[in-house]
Amino acid sequence: MPSVSMTINGKQVAGEVEERTLLVDFIREDQRLTGTHVGCDTSQCGACVIHVNGEAVKACTMLAVQANNSEITTIEGLANGDDLHPMQEAFRDNHGLQCGFCTPGMIMSAVALAKRNSAPSEAEVRHYLEGNLCRCTGYHNIVKSVMAGARAMT
Amino acid sequence: MYNFKYQVASSAEDATSKINASDEGKLLAGGMTLLPTMKQRLAMPSDLIDLSGASLTGITASEKTVSIGAMTTHDTVANSKEVSTAIPALAKLAGGIGDPAVRNRGTIGGSIANNDPAADYPAAVLGLGATVITNRRSISGDDFFKGMFETALEEDEVIVKVDFPTPLTASYVKFPNPASRYAIVGVFVAKTISGVRVAVTGAGACVFRATEMEAALTKDFSPAALNDSSISEDGLNADIHASAEYRAHLVGVMARRAVAACE
Ligand SMILES: Cc1cc2nc3c(=O)[nH]c(=O)nc-3n(C[C@H](O)[C@H](O)[C@H](O)COP(=O)(O)OP(=O)(O)OC[C@H]3O[C@@H](n4cnc5c(N)ncnc54)[C@H](O)[C@@H]3O)c2cc1C
Ligand code: FES
Ligand code: FES
């Protein structure tokens, strides 16, 4: 089996994987980082979004072997100890989640947006979140959270 | 997903020899189409030959041509100064594909090699009269797309880049599927030094040119010139999203909007 090594949330990790192992399975099953979710098998829901070399990527649509030698951030890597990341804080303050299943992907996408655009408009937030589906909230408070979180990140 | 052997190609030539040495190998670009297909077990290649190390990325622009490497992502094209300056319609098209995470991985080479009937890039390649450069030959856009998921490519042929001639003016307008953003109908209109071109995606089994509309726009390049030309619904796609009749109607609406959006 091929061996892979990568940095996840600042920590160097390595392992042996089958070629077909999806990156999201390597993260959840091998690394036991279960904050990254799997909500579909059609690459459409965005619950699995993580950052690979700083860019938002669907971890369910990338092979672990493709991520060899890359730098990965998952939802677990955002907070600083007990202090939530400003985007996490904004979701809490603005009631940006109900069941929370979509939230890790929403927040990882939102942080990627905020890095490109520190003051996104409501339309820009809605456009950027096109690949993240939520079954609960109706999106309204998610959009509010992302706008507040982006401001708080600057 | 069935298992396979994973190999990284160091160049387009290396990819071709690895494909030929494999049983039923397939090239892997962004994986945004191939991996979901393999997850559904609709494809089961013996080998995946990853092109990410084959030096096929990059954009160069000269006065007459914008050249985009096969492994260039949709996001890179959407945010490229060169592309936005020379062919803004192309940057806009790339920025409207799927969602940000798809655009961060999906590539132009993968999109046109796949030739999904509802994909966006085929409309730009045909609409601008682009040339597809492989590691073997140059294929004109008019000869590249052969049918549903079918192209002129050989099994072991690798797209290296796509050369887009700079048009006088161009525009792309699509009616996106609200879930996937694929085109239910998308129309690319370009006015070039060699004439007007209108390419339609999403409506039929494969991207096609609307020659009657091209003729009408050659006489008078205005939205109103298209009021009398209609597309026959015969042979157009019909599914839960749109009937053939509705798609035929949308072709006219998208084409008029595209012409109106041209400078
Ligand atoms: C949720 C979602 C939404 C999407 N929405 C849209 C949309 O709105 N519009 C749209 O147009 N597309 C859409 N796509 C498809 C997306 O654009 C894909 O990126 C694209 O179709 C395939 O590119 P890829 O680089 O991912 O190729 P891959 O999936 O890696 O490969 C696709 C095929 O092309 C072949 N191939 C790849 N590169 C080469 C090459 N250089 N030479 C020869 N053959 C090659 C592969 O062997 C494979 O058969 C969407 C995809 C997803 C998952
Ligand atoms: S799990 Fe749904 S997009 Fe990745
Ligand atoms: S909060 Fe339940 S899916 Fe989004």
PDB file of C-alpha atoms in Angstrom, chain A residues 2 18-22 40-44 49 52 55-58 60-63 65-67 109 112 116 127-133, chain B residues 1-6 28-33 35-36 39-41 48 50 75 79 95-96 98-105 179-181:
ATOM      1  CA  PRO A   2       1.267   3.509  -0.736  1.00  0.00           C
ATOM      2  CA  GLU A  18      -5.191   2.011  -0.136  1.00  0.00           C
ATOM      3  CA  GLU A  19      -4.999   3.988  -3.372  1.00  0.00           C
ATOM      4  CA  ARG A  20      -8.776   4.421  -3.297  1.00  0.00           C
ATOM      5  CA  THR A  21      -8.862   5.860   0.224  1.00  0.00           C
ATOM      6  CA  LEU A  22     -10.563   9.237   0.099  1.00  0.00           C
ATOM      7  CA  CYS A  40     -23.483  13.016   0.313  1.00  0.00           C
ATOM      8  CA  ASP A  41     -21.817  10.793  -2.241  1.00  0.00           C
ATOM      9  CA  THR A  42     -22.235  13.156  -5.171  1.00  0.00           C
ATOM     10  CA  SER A  43     -19.721  15.892  -4.242  1.00  0.00           C
ATOM     11  CA  GLN A  44     -22.497  18.442  -3.825  1.00  0.00           C
ATOM     12  CA  VAL A  49     -14.808  21.083   3.027  1.00  0.00           C
ATOM     13  CA  VAL A  52      -5.558  21.953   1.292  1.00  0.00           C
ATOM     14  CA  GLU A  55      -7.672  26.463  -0.527  1.00  0.00           C
ATOM     15  CA  ALA A  56     -11.193  25.164   0.141  1.00  0.00           C
ATOM     16  CA  VAL A  57     -11.470  21.612  -1.173  1.00  0.00           C
ATOM     17  CA  LYS A  58     -14.071  18.850  -0.864  1.00  0.00           C
ATOM     18  CA  CYS A  60     -14.675  13.527  -0.266  1.00  0.00           C
ATOM     19  CA  THR A  61     -13.543  14.219  -3.829  1.00  0.00           C
ATOM     20  CA  MET A  62      -9.818  13.944  -3.382  1.00  0.00           C
ATOM     21  CA  LEU A  63      -7.714  10.847  -2.793  1.00  0.00           C
ATOM     22  CA  VAL A  65      -2.562   9.917  -2.126  1.00  0.00           C
ATOM     23  CA  GLN A  66      -3.278  13.180  -3.979  1.00  0.00           C
ATOM     24  CA  ALA A  67      -2.776  15.029  -0.697  1.00  0.00           C
ATOM     25  CA  SER A 109     -15.702  27.693   3.260  1.00  0.00           C
ATOM     26  CA  ALA A 112     -11.581  30.679   2.775  1.00  0.00           C
ATOM     27  CA  ARG A 116      -9.985  36.548  -0.159  1.00  0.00           C
ATOM     28  CA  HIS A 127     -22.538  33.078  -4.151  1.00  0.00           C
ATOM     29  CA  TYR A 128     -19.493  31.698  -2.334  1.00  0.00           C
ATOM     30  CA  LEU A 129     -21.577  29.263  -0.283  1.00  0.00           C
ATOM     31  CA  GLU A 130     -23.227  27.722  -3.354  1.00  0.00           C
ATOM     32  CA  GLY A 131     -21.412  24.452  -2.688  1.00  0.00           C
ATOM     33  CA  ASN A 132     -22.487  24.174   0.961  1.00  0.00           C
ATOM     34  CA  LEU A 133     -25.938  22.805   1.671  1.00  0.00           C
TER      35      LEU A 133
ATOM     36  CA  MET B   1     -14.888   2.623  -5.344  1.00  0.00           C
ATOM     37  CA  TYR B   2     -12.892  -0.278  -6.814  1.00  0.00           C
ATOM     38  CA  ASN B   3      -9.193  -0.107  -6.137  1.00  0.00           C
ATOM     39  CA  PHE B   4      -6.638   0.865  -8.784  1.00  0.00           C
ATOM     40  CA  LYS B   5      -2.946   1.594  -9.119  1.00  0.00           C
ATOM     41  CA  TYR B   6      -1.995   5.246  -8.618  1.00  0.00           C
ATOM     42  CA  LEU B  28      -6.622  12.053 -13.417  1.00  0.00           C
ATOM     43  CA  ALA B  29      -6.807  15.860 -13.473  1.00  0.00           C
ATOM     44  CA  GLY B  30      -8.898  17.649 -10.827  1.00  0.00           C
ATOM     45  CA  GLY B  31     -10.911  14.500 -10.187  1.00  0.00           C
ATOM     46  CA  MET B  32     -14.150  16.512  -9.926  1.00  0.00           C
ATOM     47  CA  THR B  33     -15.874  14.300 -12.476  1.00  0.00           C
ATOM     48  CA  LEU B  35     -13.742  10.514  -8.702  1.00  0.00           C
ATOM     49  CA  PRO B  36     -17.532  10.910  -8.206  1.00  0.00           C
ATOM     50  CA  LYS B  39     -17.385   6.350  -6.256  1.00  0.00           C
ATOM     51  CA  GLN B  40     -20.626   5.328  -7.967  1.00  0.00           C
ATOM     52  CA  ARG B  41     -18.715   2.421  -9.582  1.00  0.00           C
ATOM     53  CA  LEU B  48      -5.057   6.442 -12.378  1.00  0.00           C
ATOM     54  CA  ASP B  50      -2.196  11.827 -12.055  1.00  0.00           C
ATOM     55  CA  ASP B  75     -10.491  29.352 -10.152  1.00  0.00           C
ATOM     56  CA  ASN B  79      -9.145  35.288 -11.352  1.00  0.00           C
ATOM     57  CA  GLY B  95     -16.104  31.733 -12.308  1.00  0.00           C
ATOM     58  CA  GLY B  96     -19.614  30.351 -12.805  1.00  0.00           C
ATOM     59  CA  GLY B  98     -19.995  24.668  -9.921  1.00  0.00           C
ATOM     60  CA  ASP B  99     -18.897  26.115  -6.589  1.00  0.00           C
ATOM     61  CA  PRO B 100     -15.621  27.441  -5.116  1.00  0.00           C
ATOM     62  CA  ALA B 101     -14.310  24.030  -3.997  1.00  0.00           C
ATOM     63  CA  VAL B 102     -15.023  22.546  -7.430  1.00  0.00           C
ATOM     64  CA  ARG B 103     -13.302  25.513  -9.086  1.00  0.00           C
ATOM     65  CA  ASN B 104     -10.247  25.073  -6.850  1.00  0.00           C
ATOM     66  CA  ARG B 105      -9.652  21.548  -8.197  1.00  0.00           C
ATOM     67  CA  ALA B 179     -28.322  22.419  -7.495  1.00  0.00           C
ATOM     68  CA  SER B 180     -25.192  21.710  -9.531  1.00  0.00           C
ATOM     69  CA  ARG B 181     -24.773  24.961 -11.530  1.00  0.00           C
TER      70      ARG B 181
END
